Amino acid sequence: QVQLVESGGGLVQAGGSLRLSCAASGLTFSNYAMGWFRQAPGKSREFVAAISRSGAIDVYADSVKGRFTVSRDNAKNTVILQMNSLKPEEAAFYYCAAGLHSNYYYTPKLRGEYGYWGQGTQVTVSS
């Protein structure tokens, strides 16, 4: 049974930082590209960042480039999203996702490319 469990959410002031973690189990982690998405109330779930199976390639939504960093540790089955300079409009539930892909360097950006999702962790940014 595949499980993705996010942690690290919470309340932060605008301009502050948070570090989200996602622990994966029940899968061969290195076979999966990993992604982060977010969903604010009343809005659709949007892509934030993705990292390839190898960890060599990472991609970001334009809105977070230069402020967010995604990384992974294949030995620990963990993916991290470091978020800096957070803005109030980035308050949302943040979701970790895993997508099985044969391409070692692929970084999927579409929701449909991910087969497994975590339950999400809430990020609140006060102004």
Coordinates of N, CA and C in Angstrom, one line a residue:
Q1 N 0.8 -1.2 0.0 CA 0.0 0.0 0.0 C 0.9 1.2 0.0
V2 N 0.7 2.1 -1.0 CA 1.5 3.3 -1.1 C 1.0 4.4 -0.2
Q3 N 1.9 5.0 0.5 CA 1.5 6.1 1.4 C 2.4 7.2 1.2
L4 N 1.9 8.4 1.1 CA 2.7 9.7 1.1 C 2.1 10.5 2.2
V5 N 3.1 10.9 3.1 CA 2.6 11.6 4.3 C 3.4 12.9 4.3
E6 N 2.7 14.1 4.2 CA 3.3 15.4 4.3 C 3.4 15.9 5.7
S7 N 4.4 16.7 6.0 CA 4.5 17.3 7.3 C 5.2 18.7 7.1
G8 N 5.2 19.5 8.1 CA 5.9 20.7 8.1 C 5.1 22.0 7.8
G9 N 3.8 21.8 7.6 CA 3.0 23.0 7.4 C 2.8 23.7 8.7
G10 N 2.2 24.9 8.6 CA 1.9 25.7 9.8 C 1.7 27.1 9.4
L11 N 1.7 28.0 10.4 CA 1.5 29.4 10.3 C 2.9 30.1 10.2
V12 N 3.0 31.0 9.2 CA 4.2 31.8 9.1 C 3.8 33.2 8.7
Q13 N 4.6 34.1 9.0 CA 4.4 35.5 8.6 C 4.9 35.7 7.1
A14 N 4.3 36.6 6.5 CA 4.7 36.9 5.1 C 6.2 37.3 5.1
G15 N 6.9 36.7 4.1 CA 8.4 36.8 4.1 C 9.1 35.7 4.8
G16 N 8.4 34.9 5.5 CA 9.0 33.8 6.3 C 9.2 32.6 5.4
S17 N 9.7 31.5 6.1 CA 10.1 30.3 5.4 C 9.4 29.1 6.1
L18 N 9.2 28.1 5.3 CA 8.7 26.8 5.8 C 9.4 25.7 5.0
R19 N 9.6 24.6 5.7 CA 10.2 23.4 5.0 C 9.2 22.2 5.1
L20 N 8.6 21.8 4.0 CA 7.7 20.7 3.9 C 8.4 19.4 3.6
S21 N 8.0 18.4 4.2 CA 8.5 17.1 4.0 C 7.5 16.1 3.5
C22 N 7.8 15.2 2.7 CA 6.9 14.1 2.3 C 7.6 12.8 2.5
A23 N 7.1 11.9 3.3 CA 7.7 10.6 3.5 C 6.9 9.6 2.7
A24 N 7.5 8.8 1.9 CA 6.9 7.8 1.0 C 7.2 6.4 1.5
S25 N 6.2 5.6 1.4 CA 6.3 4.1 1.7 C 5.5 3.3 0.8
G26 N 5.8 2.0 0.7 CA 5.0 1.1 -0.1 C 5.3 1.2 -1.6
L27 N 6.4 1.8 -1.9 CA 6.8 1.9 -3.4 C 8.3 2.0 -3.5
T28 N 8.8 1.7 -4.7 CA 10.2 1.8 -4.9 C 10.4 3.3 -5.3
F29 N 10.9 4.0 -4.3 CA 10.8 5.5 -4.4 C 11.6 6.0 -5.6
S30 N 12.7 5.4 -5.9 CA 13.6 5.9 -7.0 C 13.0 5.7 -8.4
N31 N 11.9 4.9 -8.5 CA 11.2 4.8 -9.7 C 10.2 5.9 -10.0
Y32 N 10.0 6.8 -9.0 CA 9.0 7.8 -9.1 C 9.5 9.2 -9.2
A33 N 9.0 9.9 -10.2 CA 9.2 11.4 -10.1 C 8.3 11.9 -9.0
M34 N 8.7 13.0 -8.3 CA 7.9 13.5 -7.2 C 7.5 14.9 -7.5
G35 N 6.3 15.3 -7.1 CA 5.9 16.7 -7.3 C 5.2 17.2 -6.1
W36 N 5.1 18.6 -6.1 CA 4.3 19.3 -5.1 C 3.3 20.2 -5.8
F37 N 2.1 20.1 -5.3 CA 1.0 20.9 -5.7 C 0.4 21.7 -4.6
R38 N -0.4 22.7 -4.8 CA -1.1 23.3 -3.8 C -2.5 23.7 -4.2
Q39 N -3.4 23.8 -3.2 CA -4.8 24.1 -3.5 C -5.3 25.1 -2.4
A40 N -5.7 26.3 -2.8 CA -6.3 27.2 -1.9 C -7.8 27.1 -2.0
P41 N -8.5 27.5 -1.0 CA -10.0 27.4 -0.9 C -10.6 28.0 -2.2
G42 N -11.5 27.3 -2.8 CA -12.2 27.8 -4.0 C -11.4 27.8 -5.3
K43 N -10.2 27.3 -5.2 CA -9.3 27.3 -6.4 C -9.0 25.9 -6.8
S44 N -8.5 25.7 -8.0 CA -8.1 24.4 -8.4 C -6.7 24.1 -7.9
R45 N -6.3 22.8 -7.9 CA -5.0 22.4 -7.5 C -4.0 22.8 -8.5
E46 N -2.9 23.4 -8.1 CA -1.9 23.9 -9.1 C -0.5 23.3 -8.8
F47 N 0.2 23.2 -9.9 CA 1.6 22.7 -9.8 C 2.5 23.7 -9.1
V48 N 3.4 23.2 -8.3 CA 4.3 24.1 -7.6 C 5.8 23.7 -8.0
A49 N 6.1 22.4 -7.9 CA 7.5 22.0 -8.2 C 7.5 20.5 -8.5
A50 N 8.5 20.0 -9.2 CA 8.7 18.6 -9.4 C 10.2 18.3 -9.5
I51 N 10.5 17.1 -9.2 CA 11.9 16.6 -9.2 C 11.9 15.2 -9.8
S52 N 12.9 15.0 -10.7 CA 13.0 13.8 -11.4 C 13.4 12.6 -10.5
R53 N 13.3 11.4 -11.0 CA 13.6 10.2 -10.2 C 15.0 10.3 -9.6
S54 N 16.0 10.8 -10.4 CA 17.4 10.9 -10.0 C 17.6 12.0 -9.1
G55 N 16.8 13.0 -9.1 CA 17.0 14.2 -8.3 C 17.8 15.2 -9.1
A56 N 18.3 14.9 -10.3 CA 19.1 15.8 -11.1 C 18.4 16.9 -11.7
I57 N 17.1 16.7 -12.0 CA 16.3 17.8 -12.6 C 15.2 18.2 -11.7
D58 N 15.0 19.5 -11.6 CA 13.9 20.0 -10.8 C 13.3 21.2 -11.6
V59 N 12.0 21.3 -11.5 CA 11.3 22.4 -12.3 C 10.3 23.1 -11.3
Y60 N 9.9 24.3 -11.7 CA 9.1 25.1 -10.8 C 8.1 25.9 -11.5
A61 N 7.0 26.2 -10.9 CA 6.0 27.1 -11.4 C 6.7 28.5 -11.4
D62 N 6.4 29.3 -12.4 CA 7.0 30.6 -12.5 C 6.8 31.4 -11.2
S63 N 5.7 31.3 -10.6 CA 5.4 32.1 -9.4 C 6.3 31.8 -8.2
V64 N 7.0 30.7 -8.2 CA 7.8 30.3 -7.1 C 9.3 30.2 -7.4
K65 N 9.6 30.4 -8.6 CA 11.1 30.3 -9.0 C 11.9 31.2 -8.2
G66 N 13.0 30.7 -7.8 CA 13.9 31.6 -7.0 C 13.6 31.6 -5.5
R67 N 12.5 31.2 -5.1 CA 12.1 31.2 -3.7 C 11.9 29.8 -3.1
F68 N 11.4 28.9 -3.9 CA 11.2 27.5 -3.5 C 12.3 26.6 -4.1
T69 N 12.6 25.5 -3.3 CA 13.5 24.5 -3.7 C 13.0 23.2 -3.4
V70 N 13.0 22.3 -4.4 CA 12.6 20.9 -4.1 C 13.8 20.0 -4.2
S71 N 13.9 19.0 -3.3 CA 15.0 18.1 -3.2 C 14.5 16.7 -2.8
R72 N 15.3 15.7 -2.9 CA 14.8 14.4 -2.5 C 16.0 13.6 -2.0
D73 N 15.7 12.6 -1.2 CA 16.7 11.7 -0.7 C 16.2 10.3 -0.9
N74 N 16.7 9.6 -2.0 CA 16.2 8.3 -2.4 C 16.6 7.2 -1.3
A75 N 17.6 7.5 -0.5 CA 17.9 6.5 0.5 C 16.9 6.6 1.7
K76 N 16.3 7.7 1.9 CA 15.3 7.9 3.0 C 13.9 8.0 2.5
N77 N 13.6 7.8 1.2 CA 12.3 7.9 0.6 C 11.6 9.2 1.0
T78 N 12.3 10.3 0.9 CA 11.8 11.6 1.3 C 12.0 12.6 0.2
V79 N 11.0 13.5 0.1 CA 11.1 14.7 -0.7 C 10.8 15.9 0.1
I80 N 11.6 17.0 -0.1 CA 11.5 18.2 0.6 C 11.1 19.4 -0.3
L81 N 10.3 20.3 0.3 CA 10.0 21.5 -0.4 C 10.4 22.6 0.6
Q82 N 11.5 23.3 0.3 CA 11.9 24.5 1.0 C 11.2 25.7 0.4
M83 N 10.5 26.5 1.3 CA 9.8 27.6 0.8 C 10.2 28.9 1.5
N84 N 10.8 29.8 0.8 CA 11.2 31.0 1.3 C 10.4 32.2 0.8
S85 N 10.5 33.3 1.5 CA 9.8 34.6 1.1 C 8.4 34.3 0.8
L86 N 7.7 33.6 1.7 CA 6.3 33.3 1.4 C 5.4 34.5 1.4
K87 N 4.4 34.4 0.6 CA 3.4 35.5 0.4 C 2.0 35.0 0.9
P88 N 1.2 36.0 1.3 CA -0.1 35.6 1.9 C -0.9 34.8 0.9
E89 N -0.8 35.1 -0.4 CA -1.6 34.4 -1.4 C -1.2 33.0 -1.7
E90 N -0.1 32.6 -1.0 CA 0.4 31.2 -1.1 C -0.1 30.3 0.0
A91 N -1.0 30.9 0.8 CA -1.6 30.0 1.8 C -2.5 29.0 1.1
A92 N -2.3 27.7 1.4 CA -3.1 26.7 0.8 C -2.7 25.4 1.5
F93 N -3.4 24.3 1.0 CA -3.0 23.0 1.3 C -2.0 22.6 0.3
Y94 N -0.9 22.0 0.8 CA 0.2 21.6 -0.1 C 0.2 20.1 -0.1
Y95 N 0.3 19.5 -1.4 CA 0.2 18.1 -1.6 C 1.5 17.6 -2.2
C96 N 1.9 16.4 -1.7 CA 3.0 15.7 -2.3 C 2.4 14.6 -3.3
A97 N 3.0 14.4 -4.4 CA 2.5 13.4 -5.4 C 3.7 12.6 -5.9
A98 N 3.4 11.3 -6.3 CA 4.4 10.4 -6.9 C 3.9 9.9 -8.2
G99 N 4.7 10.0 -9.2 CA 4.4 9.5 -10.6 C 5.4 8.6 -11.1
L100 N 4.9 7.4 -11.5 CA 5.8 6.4 -12.0 C 6.2 6.7 -13.5
H101 N 7.5 6.8 -13.8 CA 7.9 7.2 -15.1 C 9.2 6.4 -15.4
S102 N 9.3 6.0 -16.7 CA 10.5 5.2 -17.1 C 11.7 6.2 -17.3
N103 N 11.3 7.4 -17.7 CA 12.4 8.4 -18.0 C 13.0 8.8 -16.7
Y104 N 14.3 8.6 -16.5 CA 15.0 8.9 -15.2 C 15.0 10.4 -14.9
Y105 N 14.9 11.2 -16.0 CA 15.0 12.6 -15.8 C 13.7 13.4 -16.0
Y106 N 12.6 12.7 -16.1 CA 11.4 13.4 -16.4 C 10.8 14.1 -15.2
T107 N 10.3 15.3 -15.4 CA 9.7 16.1 -14.3 C 8.3 16.5 -14.7
P108 N 7.3 15.7 -14.3 CA 5.9 15.9 -14.7 C 5.3 17.1 -14.0
K109 N 4.5 17.9 -14.8 CA 3.9 19.1 -14.2 C 2.3 19.0 -14.2
L110 N 1.8 17.9 -14.8 CA 0.3 17.8 -14.8 C -0.2 16.8 -13.8
R111 N -1.3 17.2 -13.2 CA -1.9 16.3 -12.1 C -2.1 14.9 -12.6
G112 N -2.5 14.7 -13.8 CA -2.8 13.4 -14.4 C -1.6 12.5 -14.5
E113 N -0.4 13.1 -14.4 CA 0.9 12.3 -14.5 C 1.3 11.7 -13.2
Y114 N 0.5 12.0 -12.2 CA 0.8 11.5 -10.8 C -0.2 10.5 -10.4
G115 N 0.2 9.3 -9.9 CA -0.7 8.3 -9.6 C -1.0 8.2 -8.1
Y116 N -0.2 8.8 -7.3 CA -0.4 8.7 -5.8 C -0.3 10.1 -5.2
W117 N -1.1 10.4 -4.2 CA -1.2 11.7 -3.6 C -1.2 11.5 -2.1
G118 N -0.6 12.5 -1.4 CA -0.7 12.5 0.0 C -2.0 13.3 0.4
Q119 N -2.2 13.4 1.8 CA -3.4 14.0 2.3 C -3.3 15.5 2.4
G120 N -2.1 16.0 2.3 CA -1.9 17.5 2.3 C -1.5 18.0 3.7
T121 N -0.8 19.1 3.6 CA -0.4 19.8 4.9 C -0.7 21.3 4.6
Q122 N -1.3 21.9 5.7 CA -1.8 23.3 5.5 C -0.7 24.3 5.8
V123 N -0.7 25.3 4.9 CA 0.3 26.4 5.1 C -0.6 27.7 5.1
T124 N -0.4 28.4 6.2 CA -1.1 29.7 6.4 C 0.0 30.8 6.5
V125 N -0.2 31.8 5.7 CA 0.7 32.9 5.6 C 0.0 34.2 6.1
S126 N 0.4 34.8 7.2 CA -0.2 36.0 7.7 C 0.5 37.2 7.1
S127 N -0.3 38.2 6.9 CA 0.2 39.5 6.3 C 0.6 40.5 7.3

